Amino acid sequence: MASVHSGQTQNSEREAPKLSELLEQGWKLYEEVDSTNEPTASNPIQVKVKRGIMKLEEATRMVAQLDLFSRNEELEEVATADLKYLLLPVLLAALTLRQVSPPKRPEHLSTARVYFVDFLRRCKDYNISSFHMPADTPTGEESNSQVPTPRSQPDLIAMATQRRAKIERFQQRKATEARLAEVRVLVQGGSVDDEVLRELHLLQVRRWIPLAIEEVDSIDQELQILKRMDVLKQSSVQPSLPRKPPMKPFILTKDAVQAKVYGAGYPSLPTMTVDDWYEQHRRKGCLPDQGISQRPVDAEGEDGEKESREDDEEALQKARDWDDWKDTHRRGYGNRKNMG
């Protein structure tokens, strides 16, 4: 039994440095991404983001296997060296938000929110700081509507309370960061006792509490905006117009007789006569002279047109009389000079 216990102790000693290395490497990658001047969407930054997430996820799985934290224990019962692992979910959330992929943005927001809420709940369980715990689900998801409807009148009391809470969180964060800077100097200066190290880890955790609350509020607002945009896109989609059937080829013939002849030779192609083609296009309004407005004709033009019609009728009557005369008189009738 002693040898088994000794083996388990050696295994835990080998696992502890690996766990601490994973946290340290993931934390370092987050600080590099957070402090860089390069665009977040650039390939080098996205590679660091993914590497940091992988290392922190592996460290989180190890913490769960080791069962380092429990709701049944007090903060004083947690080992000083284990306090820094409380930051795993909040670091994961911060890196998750820096993933750039517009189609997966809602998924990244929801995942980051879960990490932030998990971090805040653990801090609440250990009573590390006093704060109001956000809802487990994003604001507005409790309602059945896809998009939460805005209130007709703003709740001035709620707005004032939220503003006061933000000011208090800001002041608390500034005070925590100031004290954190002082303790870091002490730690970097040389050997310190367990109490100073414990204060350092707790200050790092307390610094992230107001930041996590602000991030949860921002995530809820962005999720609502994305939902509204999605609804607007769906409502703005116009129904597609019915597609016209493709025009079938046909053989144009002069008359019905040719239509029958060509139709017999080409049974797969419809045929139509010129008159049928003209009548079909006339009904569809596709002829060149259709749809063109005619200019109004004045009184003078109407008189000229009337005179022209009368001249045409007179000339036509003369031609008819001449034809009738030729029918009743042989050629050369009345020509006395060429009697022969």
CSV table of C-alpha atoms in Angstrom, one decimal:
chain,number,residue,atom,x,y,z
A,1,MET,CA,0.0,0.0,0.0
A,2,ALA,CA,2.9,2.4,0.7
A,3,SER,CA,4.4,1.7,-2.7
A,4,VAL,CA,1.0,2.4,-4.4
A,5,HIS,CA,0.6,5.6,-2.4
A,6,SER,CA,4.1,6.6,-3.3
A,7,GLY,CA,3.5,5.9,-7.0
A,8,GLN,CA,0.3,8.0,-7.0
A,9,THR,CA,2.3,10.9,-5.3
A,10,GLN,CA,4.9,10.7,-8.0
A,11,ASN,CA,2.4,10.7,-10.7
A,12,SER,CA,0.6,13.8,-9.3
A,13,GLU,CA,4.0,15.5,-9.0
A,14,ARG,CA,4.6,14.8,-12.7
A,15,GLU,CA,1.1,16.0,-13.6
A,16,ALA,CA,1.3,19.2,-11.6
A,17,PRO,CA,4.2,20.8,-13.6
A,18,LYS,CA,2.4,19.9,-16.8
A,19,LEU,CA,-0.8,21.5,-15.7
A,20,SER,CA,1.0,24.6,-14.6
A,21,GLU,CA,2.9,24.8,-17.9
A,22,LEU,CA,-0.3,24.5,-19.9
A,23,LEU,CA,-1.8,27.4,-17.9
A,24,GLU,CA,1.3,29.4,-18.2
A,25,GLN,CA,1.6,28.9,-22.0
A,26,GLY,CA,-2.1,29.6,-22.6
A,27,TRP,CA,-1.9,32.7,-20.5
A,28,LYS,CA,1.2,33.9,-22.3
A,29,LEU,CA,-0.5,33.5,-25.7
A,30,TYR,CA,-3.5,35.4,-24.5
A,31,GLU,CA,-1.3,38.3,-23.3
A,32,GLU,CA,0.5,38.3,-26.7
A,33,VAL,CA,-2.9,38.5,-28.5
A,34,ASP,CA,-4.3,41.1,-26.2
A,35,SER,CA,-1.3,43.4,-26.4
A,36,THR,CA,-0.4,43.1,-30.1
A,37,ASN,CA,-0.9,45.9,-32.6
A,38,GLU,CA,-1.5,43.5,-35.5
A,39,PRO,CA,-5.1,43.0,-36.8
A,40,THR,CA,-6.9,40.3,-34.9
A,41,ALA,CA,-8.0,38.7,-38.2
A,42,SER,CA,-4.4,38.3,-39.3
A,43,ASN,CA,-3.2,34.7,-39.7
A,44,PRO,CA,-0.4,34.9,-37.1
A,45,ILE,CA,-2.8,36.2,-34.4
A,46,GLN,CA,-5.5,33.6,-35.2
A,47,VAL,CA,-2.9,30.8,-35.0
A,48,LYS,CA,-2.0,32.1,-31.5
A,49,VAL,CA,-5.6,32.2,-30.5
A,50,LYS,CA,-6.2,28.6,-31.6
A,51,ARG,CA,-3.1,27.4,-29.8
A,52,GLY,CA,-4.0,29.2,-26.6
A,53,ILE,CA,-7.5,27.7,-26.7
A,54,MET,CA,-6.1,24.2,-27.2
A,55,LYS,CA,-3.7,24.5,-24.3
A,56,LEU,CA,-6.3,26.0,-21.9
A,57,GLU,CA,-8.9,23.4,-22.9
A,58,GLU,CA,-6.4,20.6,-22.1
A,59,ALA,CA,-5.6,22.3,-18.7
A,60,THR,CA,-9.3,22.5,-18.0
A,61,ARG,CA,-9.8,18.8,-18.6
A,62,MET,CA,-7.0,18.0,-16.2
A,63,VAL,CA,-8.4,20.3,-13.5
A,64,ALA,CA,-11.8,18.5,-13.9
A,65,GLN,CA,-10.0,15.1,-13.6
A,66,LEU,CA,-8.1,16.2,-10.5
A,67,ASP,CA,-11.3,17.6,-9.0
A,68,LEU,CA,-9.4,20.6,-7.6
A,69,PHE,CA,-12.5,22.7,-6.8
A,70,SER,CA,-15.7,21.8,-5.1
A,71,ARG,CA,-18.8,23.7,-4.0
A,72,ASN,CA,-18.7,22.0,-0.6
A,73,GLU,CA,-15.4,23.6,0.4
A,74,GLU,CA,-14.5,27.1,1.6
A,75,LEU,CA,-12.0,29.4,-0.1
A,76,GLU,CA,-9.5,28.8,2.8
A,77,GLU,CA,-9.5,25.1,2.0
A,78,VAL,CA,-8.2,25.7,-1.6
A,79,ALA,CA,-4.5,25.4,-1.9
A,80,THR,CA,-2.6,28.5,-2.8
A,81,ALA,CA,-1.0,26.9,-5.8
A,82,ASP,CA,-4.5,25.9,-7.1
A,83,LEU,CA,-6.1,29.4,-7.0
A,84,LYS,CA,-4.6,30.4,-10.3
A,85,TYR,CA,-6.5,27.7,-12.1
A,86,LEU,CA,-9.7,29.6,-11.3
A,87,LEU,CA,-8.7,31.8,-14.3
A,88,LEU,CA,-8.9,29.0,-16.9
A,89,PRO,CA,-12.6,29.6,-18.0
A,90,VAL,CA,-12.2,33.4,-18.2
A,91,LEU,CA,-9.0,33.1,-20.3
A,92,LEU,CA,-10.8,30.6,-22.5
A,93,ALA,CA,-13.7,33.0,-22.9
A,94,ALA,CA,-11.3,35.9,-23.8
A,95,LEU,CA,-9.6,33.9,-26.5
A,96,THR,CA,-12.8,32.6,-27.8
A,97,LEU,CA,-14.1,36.1,-28.4
A,98,ARG,CA,-11.0,36.8,-30.5
A,99,GLN,CA,-11.8,34.1,-33.1
A,100,VAL,CA,-12.6,35.7,-36.4
A,101,SER,CA,-15.3,33.8,-38.4
A,102,PRO,CA,-18.5,35.8,-39.2
A,103,PRO,CA,-20.7,32.8,-39.8
A,104,LYS,CA,-19.6,31.3,-36.5
A,105,ARG,CA,-19.8,34.5,-34.5
A,106,PRO,CA,-23.1,33.6,-32.7
A,107,GLU,CA,-21.6,30.3,-31.7
A,108,HIS,CA,-18.4,31.9,-30.4
A,109,LEU,CA,-20.4,34.5,-28.4
A,110,SER,CA,-22.5,31.8,-26.8
A,111,THR,CA,-19.4,29.7,-25.9
A,112,ALA,CA,-17.6,32.6,-24.4
A,113,ARG,CA,-20.6,33.5,-22.4
A,114,VAL,CA,-20.7,30.0,-20.9
A,115,TYR,CA,-17.1,30.3,-19.9
A,116,PHE,CA,-17.6,33.8,-18.3
A,117,VAL,CA,-20.7,32.6,-16.4
A,118,ASP,CA,-18.8,29.5,-15.2
A,119,PHE,CA,-16.0,31.7,-13.9
A,120,LEU,CA,-18.3,34.1,-12.1
A,121,ARG,CA,-20.3,31.3,-10.5
A,122,ARG,CA,-17.1,29.7,-9.1
A,123,CYS,CA,-16.1,33.1,-7.7
A,124,LYS,CA,-19.6,33.4,-6.2
A,125,ASP,CA,-19.5,30.0,-4.7
A,126,TYR,CA,-16.1,30.8,-3.0
A,127,ASN,CA,-17.3,34.3,-2.0
A,128,ILE,CA,-14.2,35.8,-3.5
A,129,SER,CA,-16.1,39.1,-4.2
A,130,SER,CA,-19.5,40.6,-3.9
A,131,PHE,CA,-21.3,41.1,-7.2
A,132,HIS,CA,-24.6,40.5,-8.9
A,133,MET,CA,-24.6,37.2,-10.8
A,134,PRO,CA,-25.8,37.5,-14.5
A,135,ALA,CA,-28.5,35.2,-15.9
A,136,ASP,CA,-27.6,31.8,-17.1
A,137,THR,CA,-29.1,32.5,-20.5
A,138,PRO,CA,-28.6,35.6,-22.6
A,139,THR,CA,-31.1,38.4,-22.1
A,140,GLY,CA,-34.2,38.0,-24.2
A,141,GLU,CA,-34.0,34.3,-24.8
A,142,GLU,CA,-36.5,33.6,-22.1
A,143,SER,CA,-39.3,35.1,-24.3
A,144,ASN,CA,-40.8,33.1,-27.1
A,145,SER,CA,-40.3,35.9,-29.7
A,146,GLN,CA,-37.2,35.8,-31.8
A,147,VAL,CA,-36.4,39.4,-31.3
A,148,PRO,CA,-37.2,41.0,-27.9
A,149,THR,CA,-39.5,44.0,-28.3
A,150,PRO,CA,-38.2,47.3,-26.8
A,151,ARG,CA,-40.2,48.8,-24.0
A,152,SER,CA,-42.3,51.8,-24.8
A,153,GLN,CA,-40.8,53.7,-21.9
A,154,PRO,CA,-37.3,53.3,-20.5
A,155,ASP,CA,-37.0,52.1,-16.9
A,156,LEU,CA,-35.2,55.1,-15.4
A,157,ILE,CA,-34.7,53.4,-12.1
A,158,ALA,CA,-33.1,50.3,-13.7
A,159,MET,CA,-30.9,52.5,-15.9
A,160,ALA,CA,-29.7,54.5,-12.9
A,161,THR,CA,-29.0,51.3,-11.0
A,162,GLN,CA,-27.0,49.8,-13.9
A,163,ARG,CA,-25.0,53.0,-14.3
A,164,ARG,CA,-24.1,53.1,-10.6
A,165,ALA,CA,-23.1,49.4,-10.7
A,166,LYS,CA,-20.8,50.1,-13.7
A,167,ILE,CA,-19.1,53.0,-11.8
A,168,GLU,CA,-18.6,50.8,-8.7
A,169,ARG,CA,-17.1,48.0,-10.8
A,170,PHE,CA,-14.8,50.4,-12.6
A,171,GLN,CA,-13.6,51.8,-9.2
A,172,GLN,CA,-13.2,48.3,-7.8
A,173,ARG,CA,-11.2,47.2,-10.9
A,174,LYS,CA,-8.9,50.3,-10.6
A,175,ALA,CA,-8.2,49.6,-6.9
A,176,THR,CA,-7.6,45.9,-7.6
A,177,GLU,CA,-5.1,46.7,-10.4
A,178,ALA,CA,-3.2,49.2,-8.3
A,179,ARG,CA,-2.8,46.7,-5.4
A,180,LEU,CA,-2.0,43.9,-7.9
A,181,ALA,CA,0.9,46.0,-9.3
A,182,GLU,CA,2.3,46.5,-5.8
A,183,VAL,CA,2.1,42.8,-5.0
A,184,ARG,CA,3.7,41.8,-8.3
A,185,VAL,CA,6.7,44.0,-7.4
A,186,LEU,CA,7.1,42.1,-4.1
A,187,VAL,CA,6.9,38.7,-5.8
A,188,GLN,CA,9.4,39.7,-8.5
A,189,GLY,CA,11.7,41.1,-5.8
A,190,GLY,CA,12.5,37.8,-4.2
A,191,SER,CA,11.2,35.1,-2.0
A,192,VAL,CA,7.8,35.8,-0.4
A,193,ASP,CA,5.7,33.8,1.9
A,194,ASP,CA,2.5,31.9,1.1
A,195,GLU,CA,0.3,34.7,2.2
A,196,VAL,CA,1.7,37.1,-0.4
A,197,LEU,CA,1.4,34.5,-3.2
A,198,ARG,CA,-2.2,33.8,-2.1
A,199,GLU,CA,-3.0,37.5,-2.2
A,200,LEU,CA,-1.5,37.7,-5.7
A,201,HIS,CA,-3.6,34.9,-7.1
A,202,LEU,CA,-6.8,36.3,-5.5
A,203,LEU,CA,-6.1,39.8,-6.8
A,204,GLN,CA,-5.7,38.3,-10.3
A,205,VAL,CA,-9.1,36.6,-10.0
A,206,ARG,CA,-10.8,39.7,-8.5
A,207,ARG,CA,-9.4,41.8,-11.4
A,208,TRP,CA,-11.3,39.6,-13.9
A,209,ILE,CA,-14.7,39.7,-12.1
A,210,PRO,CA,-15.8,43.1,-13.3
A,211,LEU,CA,-14.3,42.5,-16.7
A,212,ALA,CA,-16.3,39.2,-17.0
A,213,ILE,CA,-19.6,41.0,-16.0
A,214,GLU,CA,-19.0,43.7,-18.7
A,215,GLU,CA,-18.2,41.1,-21.3
A,216,VAL,CA,-21.4,39.2,-20.5
A,217,ASP,CA,-23.5,42.4,-21.0
A,218,SER,CA,-21.7,43.1,-24.3
A,219,ILE,CA,-22.3,39.5,-25.5
A,220,ASP,CA,-26.0,39.8,-24.7
A,221,GLN,CA,-26.3,43.0,-26.7
A,222,GLU,CA,-24.4,41.6,-29.7
A,223,LEU,CA,-26.5,38.5,-29.8
A,224,GLN,CA,-29.6,40.6,-29.9
A,225,ILE,CA,-28.2,42.7,-32.7
A,226,LEU,CA,-27.3,39.5,-34.7
A,227,LYS,CA,-30.8,38.1,-34.2
A,228,ARG,CA,-32.4,41.3,-35.4
A,229,MET,CA,-30.1,41.3,-38.5
A,230,ASP,CA,-31.0,37.7,-39.2
A,231,VAL,CA,-34.7,38.5,-39.0
A,232,LEU,CA,-34.3,41.5,-41.3
A,233,LYS,CA,-32.4,39.5,-43.8
A,234,GLN,CA,-35.2,36.8,-43.9
A,235,SER,CA,-37.9,39.4,-44.2
A,236,SER,CA,-36.1,41.3,-47.0
A,237,VAL,CA,-35.8,38.3,-49.2
A,238,GLN,CA,-38.0,38.9,-52.3
A,239,PRO,CA,-39.9,35.9,-53.8
A,240,SER,CA,-38.3,34.8,-56.9
A,241,LEU,CA,-40.2,35.6,-60.1
A,242,PRO,CA,-41.6,32.7,-62.1
A,243,ARG,CA,-39.2,31.6,-64.8
A,244,LYS,CA,-40.4,31.8,-68.3
A,245,PRO,CA,-40.4,28.6,-70.2
A,246,PRO,CA,-37.7,28.4,-72.8
A,247,MET,CA,-38.8,29.2,-76.3
A,248,LYS,CA,-39.2,26.2,-78.4
A,249,PRO,CA,-37.8,26.2,-82.0
A,250,PHE,CA,-40.2,26.1,-84.9
A,251,ILE,CA,-40.2,26.2,-88.7
A,252,LEU,CA,-41.7,29.3,-90.2
A,253,THR,CA,-43.7,28.4,-93.4
A,254,LYS,CA,-45.6,30.5,-95.9
A,255,ASP,CA,-49.0,28.8,-95.7
A,256,ALA,CA,-50.8,25.9,-94.1
A,257,VAL,CA,-49.9,23.5,-97.0
A,258,GLN,CA,-46.2,23.9,-96.4
A,259,ALA,CA,-46.8,23.6,-92.6
A,260,LYS,CA,-48.3,20.1,-93.2
A,261,VAL,CA,-45.3,19.1,-95.5
A,262,TYR,CA,-42.6,20.3,-93.1
A,263,GLY,CA,-44.5,19.0,-90.2
A,264,ALA,CA,-44.4,15.5,-91.7
A,265,GLY,CA,-40.7,15.6,-92.1
A,266,TYR,CA,-39.9,17.2,-88.7
A,267,PRO,CA,-42.5,15.8,-86.2
A,268,SER,CA,-40.5,17.0,-83.2
A,269,LEU,CA,-40.6,20.6,-84.2
A,270,PRO,CA,-43.8,22.6,-84.2
A,271,THR,CA,-44.6,24.6,-87.4
A,272,MET,CA,-46.7,27.7,-88.0
A,273,THR,CA,-47.6,29.7,-91.0
A,274,VAL,CA,-46.7,33.4,-91.5
A,275,ASP,CA,-50.2,34.4,-90.7
A,276,ASP,CA,-50.2,32.4,-87.5
A,277,TRP,CA,-46.8,33.9,-86.5
A,278,TYR,CA,-48.1,37.4,-87.2
A,279,GLU,CA,-51.3,36.9,-85.3
A,280,GLN,CA,-49.4,35.4,-82.3
A,281,HIS,CA,-47.0,38.3,-82.1
A,282,ARG,CA,-49.8,40.8,-82.6
A,283,ARG,CA,-51.6,39.4,-79.5
A,284,LYS,CA,-48.4,39.6,-77.5
A,285,GLY,CA,-47.7,43.1,-78.6
A,286,CYS,CA,-44.3,42.2,-80.1
A,287,LEU,CA,-44.7,43.8,-83.5
A,288,PRO,CA,-42.6,46.8,-84.3
A,289,ASP,CA,-45.5,49.2,-84.9
A,290,GLN,CA,-47.3,48.1,-81.6
A,291,GLY,CA,-47.0,50.3,-78.5
A,292,ILE,CA,-45.9,53.4,-80.5
A,293,SER,CA,-48.2,56.3,-79.7
A,294,GLN,CA,-49.6,58.1,-82.8
A,295,ARG,CA,-49.2,61.8,-83.0
A,296,PRO,CA,-52.5,63.7,-83.0
A,297,VAL,CA,-53.6,65.0,-86.4
A,298,ASP,CA,-54.8,68.6,-86.6
A,299,ALA,CA,-57.7,69.8,-88.6
A,300,GLU,CA,-55.5,70.8,-91.6
A,301,GLY,CA,-54.1,67.3,-91.8
A,302,GLU,CA,-57.5,65.8,-91.7
A,303,ASP,CA,-58.6,67.9,-94.6
A,304,GLY,CA,-55.5,67.0,-96.6
A,305,GLU,CA,-56.1,63.4,-95.9
A,306,LYS,CA,-59.7,63.7,-97.0
A,307,GLU,CA,-58.7,65.3,-100.3
A,308,SER,CA,-56.1,62.6,-100.8
A,309,ARG,CA,-58.8,60.0,-100.4
A,310,GLU,CA,-61.1,61.8,-102.8
A,311,ASP,CA,-58.3,62.0,-105.4
A,312,ASP,CA,-57.6,58.3,-105.0
A,313,GLU,CA,-61.2,57.5,-105.5
A,314,GLU,CA,-61.5,59.7,-108.6
A,315,ALA,CA,-58.4,58.1,-110.2
A,316,LEU,CA,-59.7,54.6,-109.3
A,317,GLN,CA,-63.0,55.5,-111.0
A,318,LYS,CA,-61.3,56.7,-114.1
A,319,ALA,CA,-59.2,53.5,-114.3
A,320,ARG,CA,-62.4,51.4,-114.0
A,321,ASP,CA,-64.1,53.5,-116.8
A,322,TRP,CA,-61.1,53.1,-119.1
A,323,ASP,CA,-61.1,49.3,-118.5
A,324,ASP,CA,-64.8,49.1,-119.3
A,325,TRP,CA,-64.3,51.2,-122.5
A,326,LYS,CA,-61.5,48.9,-123.7
A,327,ASP,CA,-63.8,45.9,-123.2
A,328,THR,CA,-66.4,47.4,-125.6
A,329,HIS,CA,-64.1,49.0,-128.2
A,330,ARG,CA,-61.4,47.1,-130.1
A,331,ARG,CA,-57.9,48.4,-130.4
A,332,GLY,CA,-57.4,51.2,-132.9
A,333,TYR,CA,-61.1,52.2,-132.8
A,334,GLY,CA,-61.5,55.8,-134.0
A,335,ASN,CA,-58.1,56.1,-135.5
A,336,ARG,CA,-58.8,57.5,-138.9
A,337,LYS,CA,-55.2,58.2,-139.9
A,338,ASN,CA,-54.1,54.5,-139.9
A,339,MET,CA,-57.0,53.0,-141.8
A,340,GLY,CA,-54.7,50.9,-144.0
